[in-house]
Amino acid sequence: MKTAVSITRYFGSFILLVGISLNVKMYFFNERPTYMFTILSFFGALLIGISYLMKPKVKSK
């Protein structure tokens, strides 16, 4: 489960950075605003938050 937590955290960070960079690109080139990039950034932040709430399973001996 520890790998699932780290994969979720890294994927969330990647999605968040992609969303932020696309938002900056949109404002820099004066493109038509869409909420897709904002939703993408929110989804990345949500994944990072979920990864901190996930608890690793305790291995039974």
XYZ file of N, CA and C in Angstrom:
183
model
N 0.829 -1.192 0.000
C 0.000 0.000 0.000
C 0.870 1.250 0.000
N 2.088 1.139 0.533
C 2.969 2.295 0.562
C 3.296 2.763 -0.854
N 3.436 1.822 -1.774
C 3.715 2.230 -3.150
C 2.501 2.905 -3.777
N 1.303 2.463 -3.401
C 0.094 3.112 -3.924
C -0.006 4.545 -3.430
N 0.397 4.766 -2.184
C 0.373 6.120 -1.630
C 1.371 7.002 -2.367
N 2.581 6.498 -2.590
C 3.581 7.323 -3.266
C 3.231 7.541 -4.738
N 2.662 6.524 -5.390
C 2.250 6.699 -6.786
C 1.146 7.743 -6.884
N 0.182 7.688 -5.962
C -0.906 8.673 -5.957
C -0.361 10.076 -5.722
N 0.595 10.197 -4.815
C 1.176 11.502 -4.503
C 1.952 12.063 -5.692
N 2.773 11.230 -6.331
C 3.563 11.701 -7.469
C 2.681 12.015 -8.678
N 1.674 11.186 -8.923
C 0.765 11.439 -10.042
C -0.040 12.712 -9.798
N -0.464 12.927 -8.547
C -1.175 14.153 -8.204
C -0.305 15.384 -8.393
N 0.973 15.270 -8.013
C 1.898 16.390 -8.201
C 2.095 16.687 -9.682
N 2.204 15.627 -10.480
C 2.368 15.805 -11.922
C 1.146 16.483 -12.537
N -0.047 16.013 -12.176
C -1.286 16.591 -12.705
C -1.425 18.047 -12.266
N -1.077 18.340 -11.017
C -1.157 19.711 -10.512
C -0.208 20.629 -11.280
N 1.021 20.186 -11.513
C 1.983 21.012 -12.247
C 1.562 21.218 -13.703
N 0.998 20.191 -14.322
C 0.511 20.334 -15.701
C -0.636 21.336 -15.749
N -1.563 21.245 -14.807
C -2.688 22.177 -14.769
C -2.247 23.612 -14.548
N -1.293 23.805 -13.644
C -0.797 25.161 -13.375
C -0.057 25.711 -14.588
N 0.776 24.877 -15.219
C 1.515 25.372 -16.387
C 0.575 25.701 -17.550
N -0.483 24.916 -17.724
C -1.444 25.234 -18.783
C -2.244 26.493 -18.458
N -2.538 26.722 -17.171
C -3.203 27.967 -16.778
C -2.323 29.171 -17.064
N -1.044 29.071 -16.733
C -0.115 30.180 -16.980
C 0.016 30.423 -18.479
N 0.102 29.346 -19.263
C 0.186 29.482 -20.721
C -1.056 30.166 -21.279
N -2.223 29.817 -20.723
C -3.474 30.406 -21.193
C -3.474 31.922 -20.949
N -3.046 32.346 -19.762
C -3.030 33.779 -19.465
C -1.920 34.502 -20.222
N -0.793 33.837 -20.434
C 0.341 34.461 -21.107
C 0.038 34.731 -22.576
N -0.637 33.803 -23.251
C -0.936 33.958 -24.670
C -2.326 34.524 -24.926
N -3.010 34.998 -23.890
C -4.350 35.590 -23.995
C -5.323 34.682 -24.741
N -5.307 33.412 -24.367
C -6.226 32.454 -24.975
C -7.580 32.529 -24.291
N -8.568 31.927 -24.939
C -9.911 31.911 -24.377
C -9.915 31.071 -23.095
N -10.482 31.598 -22.021
C -10.425 30.849 -20.755
C -11.325 29.618 -20.770
N -10.785 28.543 -20.248
C -11.564 27.327 -20.038
C -11.349 26.895 -18.599
N -12.330 26.217 -18.065
C -12.208 25.748 -16.692
C -11.560 24.374 -16.625
N -11.210 23.821 -17.776
C -10.599 22.500 -17.797
C -9.261 22.494 -17.054
N -8.458 23.527 -17.233
C -7.156 23.585 -16.585
C -7.305 23.777 -15.082
N -8.298 24.552 -14.675
C -8.556 24.749 -13.251
C -9.042 23.455 -12.615
N -9.907 22.737 -13.318
C -10.389 21.453 -12.808
C -9.242 20.456 -12.742
N -8.341 20.498 -13.718
C -7.176 19.620 -13.714
C -6.284 19.909 -12.511
N -6.075 21.178 -12.204
C -5.279 21.549 -11.033
C -5.965 21.111 -9.745
N -7.277 21.274 -9.689
C -8.029 20.849 -8.507
C -7.951 19.339 -8.324
N -8.029 18.588 -9.426
C -7.930 17.131 -9.359
C -6.556 16.699 -8.850
N -5.500 17.382 -9.284
C -4.156 17.074 -8.795
C -4.024 17.339 -7.310
N -4.571 18.466 -6.850
C -4.534 18.775 -5.419
C -5.367 17.773 -4.628
N -6.475 17.332 -5.206
C -7.317 16.329 -4.552
C -6.581 14.999 -4.412
N -5.855 14.595 -5.443
C -5.080 13.358 -5.369
C -3.991 13.441 -4.307
N -3.338 14.583 -4.207
C -2.311 14.750 -3.179
C -2.941 14.672 -1.798
N -4.088 15.306 -1.617
C -4.780 15.239 -0.330
C -5.227 13.836 0.018
N -5.737 13.106 -0.962
C -6.164 11.723 -0.723
C -4.972 10.849 -0.361
N -3.827 11.114 -0.964
C -2.658 10.288 -0.662
C -2.216 10.449 0.789
N -2.444 11.615 1.377
C -2.096 11.798 2.787
C -3.130 11.161 3.709
N -4.352 10.953 3.221
C -5.385 10.319 4.033
C -5.346 8.795 3.948
N -4.704 8.272 2.914
C -4.613 6.820 2.770
C -3.649 6.267 3.812
N -4.039 5.173 4.422
C -3.184 4.557 5.433
C -2.629 3.254 4.878
N -1.335 3.028 5.075
C -0.772 1.759 4.608
C -1.326 0.591 5.413
N -1.489 -0.543 4.749
C -2.004 -1.732 5.425
C -0.933 -2.298 6.352
N -1.380 -2.813 7.482
C -0.466 -3.444 8.428
C -0.312 -4.900 8.016
N 0.934 -5.315 7.872
C 1.183 -6.693 7.470
C 0.985 -7.615 8.668
N 0.229 -8.661 8.466
C 0.030 -9.635 9.546
C 1.145 -10.669 9.508
N 1.560 -11.105 10.686
C 2.670 -12.065 10.763
C 2.177 -13.461 10.961
